[in-house]
Amino acid sequence: MLTLVNDSNLPGCYWALPQENKAAAAVWYSSPEPRGIIQPHSSVEIPFTLEVQVTGKQDTVAGVAVFGSEESPLKIHLLSTGEGPVVHVHPSEINFGSIQVLEDASRTVHLSNQSVIPASFSAKMMCNSPAASAPPCCAVWTMLSQSPLSADADPCERQQPSRLLLGSSSGEQGCCCCVVLQP
């Protein structure tokens, strides 16, 4: 919310200027009330809506024209922080327990996107192990959704724990976890 104050004896007029080069901007902004009159010796609040397109701290400059002002357009700094999706993995360890000889066993890892933005993730085994496998995959989990991922164990080859690596396929930092597959 931006507050404009008119200290003069005359009414004033303002206009929140449209964003230039919006397609390339890290933050998109707009105002549902971009134009208006400021009565003499009064103030008006201008709401702004931000849509952050990237993660991290952003400082976006918006222009507000105030007719009759020598400083027009005013440069308004809109500060924001873009946060990535929040994905939870459960369980973080799978114990296959006793498996009959010559029978494969399968267990499921549940991934849930707790945020209102899509989460792009990939899954792959950290090393080539005959003891456990999971098909490499890439997927996009829609907002507030859950997805299962299957991991398989071969009872003849089970000796050491294996690790299934889950991470962001978009390369974002801090979006990685490892599920331990116990023999």
mmCIF file of C-alpha atoms in Angstrom:
data_model
loop_
_atom_site.group_PDB
_atom_site.id
_atom_site.type_symbol
_atom_site.label_atom_id
_atom_site.label_comp_id
_atom_site.label_asym_id
_atom_site.label_seq_id
_atom_site.Cartn_x
_atom_site.Cartn_y
_atom_site.Cartn_z
ATOM 1 C CA MET A 1 0.000 0.000 0.000
ATOM 2 C CA LEU A 2 1.338 3.411 -0.990
ATOM 3 C CA THR A 3 0.110 6.576 0.755
ATOM 4 C CA LEU A 4 0.134 9.878 -1.170
ATOM 5 C CA VAL A 5 -0.392 13.118 0.774
ATOM 6 C CA ASN A 6 -1.701 16.381 -0.710
ATOM 7 C CA ASP A 7 -0.626 19.320 1.494
ATOM 8 C CA SER A 8 -1.871 21.954 -0.967
ATOM 9 C CA ASN A 9 -5.125 23.912 -1.165
ATOM 10 C CA LEU A 10 -5.949 22.383 -4.560
ATOM 11 C CA PRO A 11 -7.041 18.843 -5.457
ATOM 12 C CA GLY A 12 -4.379 16.635 -7.012
ATOM 13 C CA CYS A 13 -4.458 13.800 -9.510
ATOM 14 C CA TYR A 14 -2.280 10.680 -9.527
ATOM 15 C CA TRP A 15 -1.690 7.778 -11.902
ATOM 16 C CA ALA A 16 0.242 4.584 -11.107
ATOM 17 C CA LEU A 17 2.036 4.123 -14.421
ATOM 18 C CA PRO A 18 1.765 0.754 -16.185
ATOM 19 C CA GLN A 19 4.786 -1.537 -15.889
ATOM 20 C CA GLU A 20 7.220 -1.336 -18.793
ATOM 21 C CA ASN A 21 8.753 -4.506 -20.288
ATOM 22 C CA LYS A 22 6.642 -6.734 -18.024
ATOM 23 C CA ALA A 23 7.621 -9.965 -19.852
ATOM 24 C CA ALA A 24 11.277 -9.613 -18.789
ATOM 25 C CA ALA A 25 10.570 -8.377 -15.241
ATOM 26 C CA ALA A 26 11.409 -10.430 -12.131
ATOM 27 C CA VAL A 27 8.320 -8.989 -10.426
ATOM 28 C CA TRP A 28 5.039 -8.079 -12.084
ATOM 29 C CA TYR A 29 3.055 -5.310 -10.445
ATOM 30 C CA SER A 30 -0.259 -3.601 -10.958
ATOM 31 C CA SER A 31 -2.789 -1.556 -9.027
ATOM 32 C CA PRO A 32 -6.539 -2.170 -8.902
ATOM 33 C CA GLU A 33 -6.932 1.598 -8.377
ATOM 34 C CA PRO A 34 -4.235 3.125 -10.618
ATOM 35 C CA ARG A 35 -5.829 6.597 -10.992
ATOM 36 C CA GLY A 36 -7.560 8.970 -8.666
ATOM 37 C CA ILE A 37 -8.033 12.377 -7.123
ATOM 38 C CA ILE A 38 -6.402 13.507 -3.878
ATOM 39 C CA GLN A 39 -8.511 16.129 -2.142
ATOM 40 C CA PRO A 40 -6.788 19.213 -0.627
ATOM 41 C CA HIS A 41 -5.097 18.563 2.740
ATOM 42 C CA SER A 42 -5.841 14.841 2.608
ATOM 43 C CA SER A 43 -4.218 11.556 1.651
ATOM 44 C CA VAL A 44 -5.051 8.530 -0.450
ATOM 45 C CA GLU A 45 -3.805 4.953 -0.268
ATOM 46 C CA ILE A 46 -2.916 3.188 -3.524
ATOM 47 C CA PRO A 47 -2.913 -0.623 -3.332
ATOM 48 C CA PHE A 48 -0.319 -2.551 -5.359
ATOM 49 C CA THR A 49 -0.440 -6.223 -6.317
ATOM 50 C CA LEU A 50 2.871 -8.044 -6.826
ATOM 51 C CA GLU A 51 3.471 -11.330 -8.616
ATOM 52 C CA VAL A 52 7.052 -12.487 -8.054
ATOM 53 C CA GLN A 53 8.458 -14.542 -10.951
ATOM 54 C CA VAL A 54 11.819 -15.622 -9.453
ATOM 55 C CA THR A 55 13.170 -16.645 -6.061
ATOM 56 C CA GLY A 56 15.177 -14.288 -3.862
ATOM 57 C CA LYS A 57 14.966 -10.669 -2.763
ATOM 58 C CA GLN A 58 13.714 -8.198 -5.349
ATOM 59 C CA ASP A 59 13.647 -4.393 -5.516
ATOM 60 C CA THR A 60 11.278 -3.282 -8.266
ATOM 61 C CA VAL A 61 10.749 0.377 -9.114
ATOM 62 C CA ALA A 62 7.239 1.541 -10.003
ATOM 63 C CA GLY A 63 6.350 4.993 -11.283
ATOM 64 C CA VAL A 64 3.500 7.150 -9.978
ATOM 65 C CA ALA A 65 2.726 10.349 -11.855
ATOM 66 C CA VAL A 66 1.382 13.167 -9.690
ATOM 67 C CA PHE A 67 0.103 15.947 -11.916
ATOM 68 C CA GLY A 68 1.520 19.340 -10.965
ATOM 69 C CA SER A 69 4.420 17.877 -8.996
ATOM 70 C CA GLU A 70 7.963 18.837 -10.007
ATOM 71 C CA GLU A 71 9.186 15.377 -8.940
ATOM 72 C CA SER A 72 6.790 13.482 -11.211
ATOM 73 C CA PRO A 73 6.865 10.586 -11.801
ATOM 74 C CA LEU A 74 7.672 9.454 -8.273
ATOM 75 C CA LYS A 75 9.874 6.384 -8.110
ATOM 76 C CA ILE A 76 8.405 3.860 -5.667
ATOM 77 C CA HIS A 77 10.531 0.888 -4.534
ATOM 78 C CA LEU A 78 8.477 -2.292 -4.183
ATOM 79 C CA LEU A 79 10.451 -4.757 -2.036
ATOM 80 C CA SER A 80 9.593 -8.458 -2.153
ATOM 81 C CA THR A 81 11.069 -11.902 -1.619
ATOM 82 C CA GLY A 82 10.249 -14.766 -3.965
ATOM 83 C CA GLU A 83 10.149 -18.176 -2.343
ATOM 84 C CA GLY A 84 10.184 -21.498 -4.153
ATOM 85 C CA PRO A 85 7.855 -24.438 -3.706
ATOM 86 C CA VAL A 86 7.701 -26.352 -0.411
ATOM 87 C CA VAL A 87 7.978 -30.093 -1.065
ATOM 88 C CA HIS A 88 7.904 -32.721 1.692
ATOM 89 C CA VAL A 89 9.100 -36.325 1.305
ATOM 90 C CA HIS A 90 7.747 -39.123 3.489
ATOM 91 C CA PRO A 91 9.232 -41.422 4.603
ATOM 92 C CA SER A 92 12.890 -40.430 4.540
ATOM 93 C CA GLU A 93 13.964 -44.066 5.020
ATOM 94 C CA ILE A 94 12.467 -47.258 3.617
ATOM 95 C CA ASN A 95 13.195 -50.599 5.268
ATOM 96 C CA PHE A 96 12.308 -53.461 2.929
ATOM 97 C CA GLY A 97 12.461 -56.036 5.746
ATOM 98 C CA SER A 98 12.286 -59.759 4.885
ATOM 99 C CA ILE A 99 11.670 -60.538 1.229
ATOM 100 C CA GLN A 100 11.150 -64.048 -0.143
ATOM 101 C CA VAL A 101 13.868 -65.253 -2.479
ATOM 102 C CA LEU A 102 13.268 -64.500 -6.168
ATOM 103 C CA GLU A 103 10.512 -61.994 -5.405
ATOM 104 C CA ASP A 104 10.969 -58.282 -5.902
ATOM 105 C CA ALA A 105 9.598 -55.876 -3.318
ATOM 106 C CA SER A 106 8.304 -52.401 -3.910
ATOM 107 C CA ARG A 107 7.796 -49.513 -1.477
ATOM 108 C CA THR A 108 6.425 -46.051 -2.055
ATOM 109 C CA VAL A 109 7.791 -42.633 -1.182
ATOM 110 C CA HIS A 110 5.172 -39.877 -1.015
ATOM 111 C CA LEU A 111 6.040 -36.401 -2.251
ATOM 112 C CA SER A 112 3.707 -33.533 -1.430
ATOM 113 C CA ASN A 113 3.813 -29.976 -2.675
ATOM 114 C CA GLN A 114 2.642 -27.784 0.231
ATOM 115 C CA SER A 115 2.800 -24.514 -1.712
ATOM 116 C CA VAL A 116 0.480 -22.738 -4.110
ATOM 117 C CA ILE A 117 3.018 -22.840 -6.953
ATOM 118 C CA PRO A 118 4.036 -25.873 -9.056
ATOM 119 C CA ALA A 119 7.168 -27.781 -8.014
ATOM 120 C CA SER A 120 9.421 -29.276 -10.676
ATOM 121 C CA PHE A 121 11.440 -32.220 -9.319
ATOM 122 C CA SER A 122 13.509 -35.162 -10.528
ATOM 123 C CA ALA A 123 14.337 -38.541 -8.974
ATOM 124 C CA LYS A 124 17.258 -40.893 -9.643
ATOM 125 C CA MET A 125 19.408 -43.459 -7.860
ATOM 126 C CA MET A 126 22.679 -41.981 -6.552
ATOM 127 C CA CYS A 127 24.701 -44.986 -7.731
ATOM 128 C CA ASN A 128 24.045 -47.990 -9.921
ATOM 129 C CA SER A 129 23.145 -50.663 -7.401
ATOM 130 C CA PRO A 130 21.638 -54.017 -8.276
ATOM 131 C CA ALA A 131 20.083 -54.117 -4.798
ATOM 132 C CA ALA A 132 17.535 -51.357 -5.321
ATOM 133 C CA SER A 133 16.115 -49.382 -8.168
ATOM 134 C CA ALA A 134 13.769 -46.551 -8.957
ATOM 135 C CA PRO A 135 13.035 -45.362 -12.456
ATOM 136 C CA PRO A 136 14.648 -41.993 -13.152
ATOM 137 C CA CYS A 137 11.926 -39.460 -13.658
ATOM 138 C CA CYS A 138 11.148 -35.784 -13.881
ATOM 139 C CA ALA A 139 7.770 -34.399 -12.922
ATOM 140 C CA VAL A 140 5.906 -31.277 -12.008
ATOM 141 C CA TRP A 141 3.764 -31.479 -8.900
ATOM 142 C CA THR A 142 0.894 -29.069 -9.076
ATOM 143 C CA MET A 143 0.044 -26.804 -6.178
ATOM 144 C CA LEU A 144 -1.107 -28.465 -2.959
ATOM 145 C CA SER A 145 -0.803 -31.987 -4.423
ATOM 146 C CA GLN A 146 0.723 -35.359 -3.546
ATOM 147 C CA SER A 147 2.456 -37.910 -5.792
ATOM 148 C CA PRO A 148 3.756 -41.415 -5.073
ATOM 149 C CA LEU A 149 7.173 -42.640 -6.252
ATOM 150 C CA SER A 150 7.980 -46.360 -6.253
ATOM 151 C CA ALA A 151 11.323 -47.893 -5.168
ATOM 152 C CA ASP A 152 12.096 -51.601 -5.756
ATOM 153 C CA ALA A 153 14.462 -54.030 -4.018
ATOM 154 C CA ASP A 154 16.043 -57.224 -5.349
ATOM 155 C CA PRO A 155 16.346 -59.775 -2.463
ATOM 156 C CA CYS A 156 19.324 -61.551 -4.075
ATOM 157 C CA GLU A 157 21.456 -58.411 -4.233
ATOM 158 C CA ARG A 158 20.598 -56.669 -0.929
ATOM 159 C CA GLN A 159 23.701 -55.987 1.112
ATOM 160 C CA GLN A 160 24.250 -52.228 1.469
ATOM 161 C CA PRO A 161 21.784 -49.369 1.801
ATOM 162 C CA SER A 162 21.022 -47.528 -1.440
ATOM 163 C CA ARG A 163 20.073 -43.912 -1.827
ATOM 164 C CA LEU A 164 17.374 -42.348 -3.939
ATOM 165 C CA LEU A 165 18.153 -38.689 -4.734
ATOM 166 C CA LEU A 166 15.230 -36.292 -5.092
ATOM 167 C CA GLY A 167 15.944 -32.767 -6.222
ATOM 168 C CA SER A 168 14.738 -29.758 -8.111
ATOM 169 C CA SER A 169 14.887 -30.287 -11.841
ATOM 170 C CA SER A 170 14.898 -26.499 -12.303
ATOM 171 C CA GLY A 171 18.270 -26.198 -10.545
ATOM 172 C CA GLU A 172 17.062 -24.253 -7.510
ATOM 173 C CA GLN A 173 19.342 -24.438 -4.502
ATOM 174 C CA GLY A 174 18.239 -26.074 -1.279
ATOM 175 C CA CYS A 175 15.653 -28.301 -2.937
ATOM 176 C CA CYS A 176 17.230 -31.709 -2.551
ATOM 177 C CA CYS A 177 16.816 -34.712 -0.290
ATOM 178 C CA CYS A 178 17.966 -38.290 -0.128
ATOM 179 C CA VAL A 179 15.812 -41.317 0.759
ATOM 180 C CA VAL A 180 17.793 -44.228 2.255
ATOM 181 C CA LEU A 181 16.682 -47.652 1.023
ATOM 182 C CA GLN A 182 17.658 -50.171 3.741
ATOM 183 C CA PRO A 183 18.228 -53.828 2.834
#
